[in-house]
Amino acid sequence: MASAAHQIDPVATTSRSFLIPFYAVQFFFGAWFLYNGLNFFVSFFPQPSGSSPLSHELISALIDSKLFAVVKLLEAVTGLAFLANRFVPLAAVLAFPISFCIAHLNFVANGDTFSVITSIVVIAFNGIIAIGHLDRFLPMLACNQGDPGPAGLRAFFGRS
Amino acid sequence: MRTWVHVLGILGGIAATAGFEGWTTSSHGPRSKAHYASVENVSMTPREVALAYERSAFGQHSIEHVAADGNIVMVHYQSRNDRGATVGVDIYRIDQRKVAERWSISQAQTAVPSSAP
């Protein structure tokens, strides 16, 4: 008969096996976003100008209109949040429009094998991070949300 | 999360990204310099082709305005040499990302009277 000291806690085991892949994705995705976001400003490697004529035109227009700098700043900030493990649910939401644009551009405009894999991976990784914090988003998914009220403001400013 | 696990996670994420980006942007990777150069080569607009030609052939030109209408590009420039200043317009017809035709109109720059007679 096994003693109580040698019994494995099923909750703790599940928790660890659940955490490791989620954190692995979060730290890789965070470093990836931070690296590519900062690359626009400090140039670790030559800034990609698009992997197809269509994406080249779009990225050139984004750079000329200065919108690309905003995107890259947001990319770096969300990447930093993932790495710092702070504001992760908010960063997952902020990163999603960027992830969607990266995926769409890779899938539709580029279309080569590497681009298709990249588009799947970026959406999957952003989704995995969000699913890891799904409990934070569940209130947003209410179908009947009720009337607006001051409860959120009170909670935000720490007043009951 | 314990601090050392967090630090290990950050280092692992950075190392994995550096390795991945290092491979993709290397000469053997799918996003090499040669790849981006080939994309840029086939992506140049008529305006970019005309400006690239203008800058490489007439580096002394100071480009004032550029206007493009389809494959026709007009470049308004100023130039200065020992004989004085020149203003002109080069008109390009671009075909298959190459300069197919070029017309040039130029004249010596003249001083504008300070007041009308």
PDB file of C-alpha atoms in Angstrom:
ATOM      1  CA  MET A   1       0.000   0.000   0.000  1.00  0.00           C
ATOM      2  CA  ALA A   2       1.437   3.377  -0.920  1.00  0.00           C
ATOM      3  CA  SER A   3       1.758   5.889   1.853  1.00  0.00           C
ATOM      4  CA  ALA A   4       0.043   9.267   1.610  1.00  0.00           C
ATOM      5  CA  ALA A   5       3.426  10.995   1.183  1.00  0.00           C
ATOM      6  CA  HIS A   6       4.042   9.135  -2.091  1.00  0.00           C
ATOM      7  CA  GLN A   7       0.635   9.801  -3.603  1.00  0.00           C
ATOM      8  CA  ILE A   8       0.620  12.230  -6.527  1.00  0.00           C
ATOM      9  CA  ASP A   9      -1.696  15.196  -6.216  1.00  0.00           C
ATOM     10  CA  PRO A  10      -3.764  15.044  -9.467  1.00  0.00           C
ATOM     11  CA  VAL A  11      -4.632  18.747  -9.269  1.00  0.00           C
ATOM     12  CA  ALA A  12      -0.973  19.809  -8.960  1.00  0.00           C
ATOM     13  CA  THR A  13       0.099  17.471 -11.808  1.00  0.00           C
ATOM     14  CA  THR A  14      -2.613  18.717 -14.136  1.00  0.00           C
ATOM     15  CA  SER A  15      -1.784  22.272 -13.251  1.00  0.00           C
ATOM     16  CA  ARG A  16       1.904  21.927 -14.101  1.00  0.00           C
ATOM     17  CA  SER A  17       1.333  20.051 -17.371  1.00  0.00           C
ATOM     18  CA  PHE A  18      -1.213  22.723 -18.254  1.00  0.00           C
ATOM     19  CA  LEU A  19       1.088  25.629 -17.384  1.00  0.00           C
ATOM     20  CA  ILE A  20       4.271  24.580 -19.183  1.00  0.00           C
ATOM     21  CA  PRO A  21       2.965  24.673 -22.788  1.00  0.00           C
ATOM     22  CA  PHE A  22       1.068  27.887 -22.147  1.00  0.00           C
ATOM     23  CA  TYR A  23       4.101  29.628 -20.686  1.00  0.00           C
ATOM     24  CA  ALA A  24       6.357  28.236 -23.445  1.00  0.00           C
ATOM     25  CA  VAL A  25       4.068  29.740 -26.078  1.00  0.00           C
ATOM     26  CA  GLN A  26       3.775  33.024 -24.167  1.00  0.00           C
ATOM     27  CA  PHE A  27       7.525  33.528 -23.778  1.00  0.00           C
ATOM     28  CA  PHE A  28       8.315  32.565 -27.373  1.00  0.00           C
ATOM     29  CA  PHE A  29       5.527  34.749 -28.725  1.00  0.00           C
ATOM     30  CA  GLY A  30       6.582  37.618 -26.451  1.00  0.00           C
ATOM     31  CA  ALA A  31      10.202  37.461 -27.540  1.00  0.00           C
ATOM     32  CA  TRP A  32       9.136  37.154 -31.180  1.00  0.00           C
ATOM     33  CA  PHE A  33       6.926  40.245 -30.953  1.00  0.00           C
ATOM     34  CA  LEU A  34       9.488  42.238 -28.969  1.00  0.00           C
ATOM     35  CA  TYR A  35      12.283  41.324 -31.392  1.00  0.00           C
ATOM     36  CA  ASN A  36      10.287  42.197 -34.506  1.00  0.00           C
ATOM     37  CA  GLY A  37       8.785  45.313 -32.925  1.00  0.00           C
ATOM     38  CA  LEU A  38      12.157  46.699 -31.837  1.00  0.00           C
ATOM     39  CA  ASN A  39      13.731  45.740 -35.154  1.00  0.00           C
ATOM     40  CA  PHE A  40      11.862  48.589 -36.825  1.00  0.00           C
ATOM     41  CA  PHE A  41      13.588  51.106 -34.548  1.00  0.00           C
ATOM     42  CA  VAL A  42      17.042  49.556 -33.954  1.00  0.00           C
ATOM     43  CA  SER A  43      17.417  47.229 -36.967  1.00  0.00           C
ATOM     44  CA  PHE A  44      18.735  43.881 -35.708  1.00  0.00           C
ATOM     45  CA  PHE A  45      18.273  42.615 -39.273  1.00  0.00           C
ATOM     46  CA  PRO A  46      17.167  44.361 -42.497  1.00  0.00           C
ATOM     47  CA  GLN A  47      13.530  45.425 -42.144  1.00  0.00           C
ATOM     48  CA  PRO A  48      11.402  43.097 -44.322  1.00  0.00           C
ATOM     49  CA  SER A  49       9.741  45.073 -47.067  1.00  0.00           C
ATOM     50  CA  GLY A  50       7.150  42.409 -47.777  1.00  0.00           C
ATOM     51  CA  SER A  51       7.466  38.944 -49.240  1.00  0.00           C
ATOM     52  CA  SER A  52       5.326  39.604 -52.294  1.00  0.00           C
ATOM     53  CA  PRO A  53       4.695  42.650 -54.497  1.00  0.00           C
ATOM     54  CA  LEU A  54       1.300  43.201 -52.820  1.00  0.00           C
ATOM     55  CA  SER A  55       2.619  43.080 -49.257  1.00  0.00           C
ATOM     56  CA  HIS A  56       5.581  45.235 -50.345  1.00  0.00           C
ATOM     57  CA  GLU A  57       3.158  47.923 -51.513  1.00  0.00           C
ATOM     58  CA  LEU A  58       1.083  47.685 -48.328  1.00  0.00           C
ATOM     59  CA  ILE A  59       4.102  47.821 -46.003  1.00  0.00           C
ATOM     60  CA  SER A  60       5.595  50.714 -47.987  1.00  0.00           C
ATOM     61  CA  ALA A  61       2.313  52.640 -47.599  1.00  0.00           C
ATOM     62  CA  LEU A  62       2.206  51.856 -43.871  1.00  0.00           C
ATOM     63  CA  ILE A  63       5.792  53.063 -43.440  1.00  0.00           C
ATOM     64  CA  ASP A  64       5.176  56.263 -45.448  1.00  0.00           C
ATOM     65  CA  SER A  65       2.020  57.040 -43.458  1.00  0.00           C
ATOM     66  CA  LYS A  66       3.903  56.421 -40.139  1.00  0.00           C
ATOM     67  CA  LEU A  67       1.269  53.846 -39.158  1.00  0.00           C
ATOM     68  CA  PHE A  68       3.900  51.119 -39.251  1.00  0.00           C
ATOM     69  CA  ALA A  69       5.773  52.826 -36.394  1.00  0.00           C
ATOM     70  CA  VAL A  70       2.603  52.699 -34.277  1.00  0.00           C
ATOM     71  CA  VAL A  71       2.095  49.025 -35.116  1.00  0.00           C
ATOM     72  CA  LYS A  72       5.699  48.194 -34.297  1.00  0.00           C
ATOM     73  CA  LEU A  73       5.557  50.132 -31.022  1.00  0.00           C
ATOM     74  CA  LEU A  74       2.424  48.203 -30.032  1.00  0.00           C
ATOM     75  CA  GLU A  75       4.122  44.967 -31.084  1.00  0.00           C
ATOM     76  CA  ALA A  76       7.131  45.724 -28.862  1.00  0.00           C
ATOM     77  CA  VAL A  77       4.975  46.770 -25.874  1.00  0.00           C
ATOM     78  CA  THR A  78       2.790  43.645 -26.041  1.00  0.00           C
ATOM     79  CA  GLY A  79       5.889  41.484 -26.482  1.00  0.00           C
ATOM     80  CA  LEU A  80       7.399  43.061 -23.380  1.00  0.00           C
ATOM     81  CA  ALA A  81       4.184  42.414 -21.428  1.00  0.00           C
ATOM     82  CA  PHE A  82       4.247  38.713 -22.413  1.00  0.00           C
ATOM     83  CA  LEU A  83       7.884  38.389 -21.388  1.00  0.00           C
ATOM     84  CA  ALA A  84       7.359  40.283 -18.137  1.00  0.00           C
ATOM     85  CA  ASN A  85       4.258  38.145 -17.483  1.00  0.00           C
ATOM     86  CA  ARG A  86       2.305  41.299 -16.664  1.00  0.00           C
ATOM     87  CA  PHE A  87      -1.018  42.517 -18.183  1.00  0.00           C
ATOM     88  CA  VAL A  88      -1.041  39.307 -20.243  1.00  0.00           C
ATOM     89  CA  PRO A  89      -4.833  39.195 -20.933  1.00  0.00           C
ATOM     90  CA  LEU A  90      -4.740  42.850 -22.063  1.00  0.00           C
ATOM     91  CA  ALA A  91      -1.636  42.216 -24.186  1.00  0.00           C
ATOM     92  CA  ALA A  92      -3.312  39.176 -25.782  1.00  0.00           C
ATOM     93  CA  VAL A  93      -6.226  41.390 -26.831  1.00  0.00           C
ATOM     94  CA  LEU A  94      -3.963  44.228 -28.047  1.00  0.00           C
ATOM     95  CA  ALA A  95      -1.775  41.808 -29.995  1.00  0.00           C
ATOM     96  CA  PHE A  96      -4.666  40.120 -31.764  1.00  0.00           C
ATOM     97  CA  PRO A  97      -5.260  42.785 -34.473  1.00  0.00           C
ATOM     98  CA  ILE A  98      -1.536  42.676 -35.260  1.00  0.00           C
ATOM     99  CA  SER A  99      -1.562  38.877 -35.345  1.00  0.00           C
ATOM    100  CA  PHE A 100      -4.608  38.912 -37.601  1.00  0.00           C
ATOM    101  CA  CYS A 101      -2.969  41.355 -40.041  1.00  0.00           C
ATOM    102  CA  ILE A 102       0.267  39.318 -40.076  1.00  0.00           C
ATOM    103  CA  ALA A 103      -1.714  36.121 -40.696  1.00  0.00           C
ATOM    104  CA  HIS A 104      -3.935  37.665 -43.363  1.00  0.00           C
ATOM    105  CA  LEU A 105      -1.026  39.247 -45.204  1.00  0.00           C
ATOM    106  CA  ASN A 106       1.003  36.036 -45.113  1.00  0.00           C
ATOM    107  CA  PHE A 107      -1.916  33.850 -46.154  1.00  0.00           C
ATOM    108  CA  VAL A 108      -3.528  36.045 -48.809  1.00  0.00           C
ATOM    109  CA  ALA A 109      -0.761  38.244 -50.186  1.00  0.00           C
ATOM    110  CA  ASN A 110       2.255  35.919 -49.909  1.00  0.00           C
ATOM    111  CA  GLY A 111       0.797  32.420 -50.014  1.00  0.00           C
ATOM    112  CA  ASP A 112       4.058  30.438 -50.017  1.00  0.00           C
ATOM    113  CA  THR A 113       4.476  27.499 -47.621  1.00  0.00           C
ATOM    114  CA  PHE A 114       6.520  29.394 -45.040  1.00  0.00           C
ATOM    115  CA  SER A 115       4.008  32.267 -45.042  1.00  0.00           C
ATOM    116  CA  VAL A 116       1.034  29.926 -44.615  1.00  0.00           C
ATOM    117  CA  ILE A 117       2.733  28.178 -41.676  1.00  0.00           C
ATOM    118  CA  THR A 118       3.578  31.580 -40.158  1.00  0.00           C
ATOM    119  CA  SER A 119      -0.031  32.744 -40.474  1.00  0.00           C
ATOM    120  CA  ILE A 120      -1.333  29.609 -38.740  1.00  0.00           C
ATOM    121  CA  VAL A 121       1.295  29.754 -35.983  1.00  0.00           C
ATOM    122  CA  VAL A 122       0.782  33.433 -35.158  1.00  0.00           C
ATOM    123  CA  ILE A 123      -2.997  33.052 -34.788  1.00  0.00           C
ATOM    124  CA  ALA A 124      -2.629  29.770 -32.889  1.00  0.00           C
ATOM    125  CA  PHE A 125      -0.081  31.194 -30.442  1.00  0.00           C
ATOM    126  CA  ASN A 126      -2.072  34.360 -29.801  1.00  0.00           C
ATOM    127  CA  GLY A 127      -5.181  32.191 -29.341  1.00  0.00           C
ATOM    128  CA  ILE A 128      -3.423  29.811 -26.941  1.00  0.00           C
ATOM    129  CA  ILE A 129      -2.309  32.725 -24.750  1.00  0.00           C
ATOM    130  CA  ALA A 130      -5.859  34.112 -24.744  1.00  0.00           C
ATOM    131  CA  ILE A 131      -7.367  30.693 -23.945  1.00  0.00           C
ATOM    132  CA  GLY A 132      -5.001  30.398 -20.982  1.00  0.00           C
ATOM    133  CA  HIS A 133      -6.739  33.478 -19.559  1.00  0.00           C
ATOM    134  CA  LEU A 134     -10.207  32.737 -20.869  1.00  0.00           C
ATOM    135  CA  ASP A 135     -11.720  33.289 -17.434  1.00  0.00           C
ATOM    136  CA  ARG A 136     -10.766  36.989 -17.794  1.00  0.00           C
ATOM    137  CA  PHE A 137     -12.688  37.274 -21.049  1.00  0.00           C
ATOM    138  CA  LEU A 138     -15.815  35.303 -20.124  1.00  0.00           C
ATOM    139  CA  PRO A 139     -17.710  38.370 -18.800  1.00  0.00           C
ATOM    140  CA  MET A 140     -17.206  39.973 -22.225  1.00  0.00           C
ATOM    141  CA  LEU A 141     -18.950  37.061 -23.883  1.00  0.00           C
ATOM    142  CA  ALA A 142     -22.289  37.746 -22.176  1.00  0.00           C
ATOM    143  CA  CYS A 143     -25.123  37.781 -24.711  1.00  0.00           C
ATOM    144  CA  ASN A 144     -27.434  39.841 -22.542  1.00  0.00           C
ATOM    145  CA  GLN A 145     -25.063  42.296 -20.923  1.00  0.00           C
ATOM    146  CA  GLY A 146     -27.668  44.346 -19.082  1.00  0.00           C
ATOM    147  CA  ASP A 147     -27.604  48.115 -18.603  1.00  0.00           C
ATOM    148  CA  PRO A 148     -24.395  50.166 -18.353  1.00  0.00           C
ATOM    149  CA  GLY A 149     -23.572  51.239 -14.805  1.00  0.00           C
ATOM    150  CA  PRO A 150     -20.911  52.722 -12.539  1.00  0.00           C
ATOM    151  CA  ALA A 151     -19.859  49.397 -10.966  1.00  0.00           C
ATOM    152  CA  GLY A 152     -16.846  49.048 -13.288  1.00  0.00           C
ATOM    153  CA  LEU A 153     -15.603  52.558 -12.573  1.00  0.00           C
ATOM    154  CA  ARG A 154     -16.008  52.001  -8.841  1.00  0.00           C
ATOM    155  CA  ALA A 155     -14.077  48.730  -9.011  1.00  0.00           C
ATOM    156  CA  PHE A 156     -11.372  50.336 -11.190  1.00  0.00           C
ATOM    157  CA  PHE A 157     -10.788  53.128  -8.681  1.00  0.00           C
ATOM    158  CA  GLY A 158     -10.981  50.732  -5.728  1.00  0.00           C
ATOM    159  CA  ARG A 159     -14.273  51.957  -4.278  1.00  0.00           C
ATOM    160  CA  SER A 160     -16.895  49.457  -3.288  1.00  0.00           C
TER     161      SER A 160
ATOM    162  CA  MET B   1       5.795  31.799 -10.881  1.00  0.00           C
ATOM    163  CA  ARG B   2       9.208  31.516  -9.257  1.00  0.00           C
ATOM    164  CA  THR B   3      11.729  34.151 -10.278  1.00  0.00           C
ATOM    165  CA  TRP B   4      14.271  31.701 -11.657  1.00  0.00           C
ATOM    166  CA  VAL B   5      11.593  29.953 -13.739  1.00  0.00           C
ATOM    167  CA  HIS B   6      10.484  33.324 -15.074  1.00  0.00           C
ATOM    168  CA  VAL B   7      14.063  34.327 -15.969  1.00  0.00           C
ATOM    169  CA  LEU B   8      14.587  30.923 -17.595  1.00  0.00           C
ATOM    170  CA  GLY B   9      11.375  31.412 -19.583  1.00  0.00           C
ATOM    171  CA  ILE B  10      12.466  34.859 -20.797  1.00  0.00           C
ATOM    172  CA  LEU B  11      15.913  33.591 -21.792  1.00  0.00           C
ATOM    173  CA  GLY B  12      14.385  30.554 -23.500  1.00  0.00           C
ATOM    174  CA  GLY B  13      11.925  32.724 -25.434  1.00  0.00           C
ATOM    175  CA  ILE B  14      14.653  35.110 -26.552  1.00  0.00           C
ATOM    176  CA  ALA B  15      16.990  32.251 -27.506  1.00  0.00           C
ATOM    177  CA  ALA B  16      14.263  30.456 -29.475  1.00  0.00           C
ATOM    178  CA  THR B  17      13.318  33.674 -31.290  1.00  0.00           C
ATOM    179  CA  ALA B  18      16.936  34.576 -32.038  1.00  0.00           C
ATOM    180  CA  GLY B  19      17.540  31.081 -33.424  1.00  0.00           C
ATOM    181  CA  PHE B  20      14.355  31.129 -35.478  1.00  0.00           C
ATOM    182  CA  GLU B  21      14.926  34.632 -36.880  1.00  0.00           C
ATOM    183  CA  GLY B  22      18.597  33.838 -37.434  1.00  0.00           C
ATOM    184  CA  TRP B  23      17.651  30.857 -39.572  1.00  0.00           C
ATOM    185  CA  THR B  24      14.823  32.549 -41.511  1.00  0.00           C
ATOM    186  CA  THR B  25      16.945  35.604 -42.396  1.00  0.00           C
ATOM    187  CA  SER B  26      20.118  33.615 -43.149  1.00  0.00           C
ATOM    188  CA  SER B  27      21.237  33.010 -46.723  1.00  0.00           C
ATOM    189  CA  HIS B  28      19.644  29.514 -46.542  1.00  0.00           C
ATOM    190  CA  GLY B  29      16.409  30.681 -44.887  1.00  0.00           C
ATOM    191  CA  PRO B  30      13.082  31.531 -46.521  1.00  0.00           C
ATOM    192  CA  ARG B  31      13.474  35.258 -45.723  1.00  0.00           C
ATOM    193  CA  SER B  32      17.039  35.861 -46.905  1.00  0.00           C
ATOM    194  CA  LYS B  33      18.370  39.140 -48.314  1.00  0.00           C
ATOM    195  CA  ALA B  34      18.163  37.612 -51.782  1.00  0.00           C
ATOM    196  CA  HIS B  35      14.471  36.837 -51.223  1.00  0.00           C
ATOM    197  CA  TYR B  36      13.630  40.427 -50.224  1.00  0.00           C
ATOM    198  CA  ALA B  37      15.773  41.829 -53.039  1.00  0.00           C
ATOM    199  CA  SER B  38      13.864  39.741 -55.585  1.00  0.00           C
ATOM    200  CA  VAL B  39      10.538  40.932 -54.135  1.00  0.00           C
ATOM    201  CA  GLU B  40      11.641  44.576 -54.279  1.00  0.00           C
ATOM    202  CA  ASN B  41      12.848  44.110 -57.831  1.00  0.00           C
ATOM    203  CA  VAL B  42       9.460  42.925 -59.070  1.00  0.00           C
ATOM    204  CA  SER B  43       7.580  45.355 -56.826  1.00  0.00           C
ATOM    205  CA  MET B  44       8.984  48.682 -58.037  1.00  0.00           C
ATOM    206  CA  THR B  45       6.298  51.083 -59.173  1.00  0.00           C
ATOM    207  CA  PRO B  46       6.844  53.294 -62.271  1.00  0.00           C
ATOM    208  CA  ARG B  47       7.462  56.210 -59.901  1.00  0.00           C
ATOM    209  CA  GLU B  48      10.186  54.249 -58.037  1.00  0.00           C
ATOM    210  CA  VAL B  49      11.808  53.137 -61.310  1.00  0.00           C
ATOM    211  CA  ALA B  50      11.882  56.725 -62.645  1.00  0.00           C
ATOM    212  CA  LEU B  51      13.301  58.093 -59.394  1.00  0.00           C
ATOM    213  CA  ALA B  52      15.930  55.353 -59.223  1.00  0.00           C
ATOM    214  CA  TYR B  53      16.989  56.178 -62.800  1.00  0.00           C
ATOM    215  CA  GLU B  54      16.965  59.929 -62.132  1.00  0.00           C
ATOM    216  CA  ARG B  55      19.133  59.561 -59.023  1.00  0.00           C
ATOM    217  CA  SER B  56      21.606  57.146 -60.581  1.00  0.00           C
ATOM    218  CA  ALA B  57      21.986  59.030 -63.893  1.00  0.00           C
ATOM    219  CA  PHE B  58      21.668  62.615 -62.642  1.00  0.00           C
ATOM    220  CA  GLY B  59      22.855  62.578 -59.068  1.00  0.00           C
ATOM    221  CA  GLN B  60      23.366  66.354 -59.099  1.00  0.00           C
ATOM    222  CA  HIS B  61      19.651  66.971 -59.665  1.00  0.00           C
ATOM    223  CA  SER B  62      17.659  68.285 -56.744  1.00  0.00           C
ATOM    224  CA  ILE B  63      14.230  66.726 -57.205  1.00  0.00           C
ATOM    225  CA  GLU B  64      11.450  69.199 -56.498  1.00  0.00           C
ATOM    226  CA  HIS B  65       8.268  67.370 -57.510  1.00  0.00           C
ATOM    227  CA  VAL B  66       7.274  63.960 -58.835  1.00  0.00           C
ATOM    228  CA  ALA B  67       3.946  63.169 -60.474  1.00  0.00           C
ATOM    229  CA  ALA B  68       2.880  59.804 -61.838  1.00  0.00           C
ATOM    230  CA  ASP B  69      -0.031  58.884 -64.064  1.00  0.00           C
ATOM    231  CA  GLY B  70      -0.034  55.176 -64.755  1.00  0.00           C
ATOM    232  CA  ASN B  71       3.250  54.305 -66.421  1.00  0.00           C
ATOM    233  CA  ILE B  72       4.089  57.977 -67.165  1.00  0.00           C
ATOM    234  CA  VAL B  73       6.178  59.762 -64.523  1.00  0.00           C
ATOM    235  CA  MET B  74       7.172  63.429 -64.492  1.00  0.00           C
ATOM    236  CA  VAL B  75      10.129  64.649 -62.429  1.00  0.00           C
ATOM    237  CA  HIS B  76      10.634  68.375 -61.841  1.00  0.00           C
ATOM    238  CA  TYR B  77      14.221  69.104 -60.852  1.00  0.00           C
ATOM    239  CA  GLN B  78      16.738  71.860 -60.289  1.00  0.00           C
ATOM    240  CA  SER B  79      20.424  71.546 -61.058  1.00  0.00           C
ATOM    241  CA  ARG B  80      23.398  73.783 -60.436  1.00  0.00           C
ATOM    242  CA  ASN B  81      26.832  73.680 -62.052  1.00  0.00           C
ATOM    243  CA  ASP B  82      29.663  76.074 -63.006  1.00  0.00           C
ATOM    244  CA  ARG B  83      27.545  77.736 -65.699  1.00  0.00           C
ATOM    245  CA  GLY B  84      24.631  78.447 -63.374  1.00  0.00           C
ATOM    246  CA  ALA B  85      21.352  76.922 -62.315  1.00  0.00           C
ATOM    247  CA  THR B  86      19.022  74.915 -64.508  1.00  0.00           C
ATOM    248  CA  VAL B  87      15.428  73.882 -64.005  1.00  0.00           C
ATOM    249  CA  GLY B  88      13.774  71.132 -65.969  1.00  0.00           C
ATOM    250  CA  VAL B  89      11.261  68.361 -66.253  1.00  0.00           C
ATOM    251  CA  ASP B  90      12.054  64.788 -67.204  1.00  0.00           C
ATOM    252  CA  ILE B  91       9.139  62.727 -68.456  1.00  0.00           C
ATOM    253  CA  TYR B  92       9.474  58.957 -68.351  1.00  0.00           C
ATOM    254  CA  ARG B  93       7.487  56.128 -69.857  1.00  0.00           C
ATOM    255  CA  ILE B  94       8.058  52.974 -67.808  1.00  0.00           C
ATOM    256  CA  ASP B  95       7.478  49.561 -69.301  1.00  0.00           C
ATOM    257  CA  GLN B  96       8.117  46.251 -67.490  1.00  0.00           C
ATOM    258  CA  ARG B  97       9.930  48.106 -64.664  1.00  0.00           C
ATOM    259  CA  LYS B  98      12.374  49.638 -67.159  1.00  0.00           C
ATOM    260  CA  VAL B  99      12.725  53.123 -68.624  1.00  0.00           C
ATOM    261  CA  ALA B 100      11.274  52.742 -72.131  1.00  0.00           C
ATOM    262  CA  GLU B 101      11.350  56.430 -73.147  1.00  0.00           C
ATOM    263  CA  ARG B 102      12.526  59.700 -71.645  1.00  0.00           C
ATOM    264  CA  TRP B 103      11.824  63.268 -72.718  1.00  0.00           C
ATOM    265  CA  SER B 104      13.675  66.165 -71.119  1.00  0.00           C
ATOM    266  CA  ILE B 105      12.840  69.859 -71.083  1.00  0.00           C
ATOM    267  CA  SER B 106      15.182  72.282 -69.340  1.00  0.00           C
ATOM    268  CA  GLN B 107      16.227  75.905 -69.297  1.00  0.00           C
ATOM    269  CA  ALA B 108      18.554  78.188 -67.409  1.00  0.00           C
ATOM    270  CA  GLN B 109      17.032  79.449 -64.235  1.00  0.00           C
ATOM    271  CA  THR B 110      16.226  83.157 -64.411  1.00  0.00           C
ATOM    272  CA  ALA B 111      15.766  85.543 -61.553  1.00  0.00           C
ATOM    273  CA  VAL B 112      12.174  86.512 -60.824  1.00  0.00           C
ATOM    274  CA  PRO B 113      11.639  90.304 -60.727  1.00  0.00           C
ATOM    275  CA  SER B 114      10.902  91.520 -57.250  1.00  0.00           C
ATOM    276  CA  SER B 115       7.895  93.557 -58.408  1.00  0.00           C
ATOM    277  CA  ALA B 116       5.720  93.685 -61.481  1.00  0.00           C
ATOM    278  CA  PRO B 117       6.255  96.684 -63.854  1.00  0.00           C
TER     279      PRO B 117
END
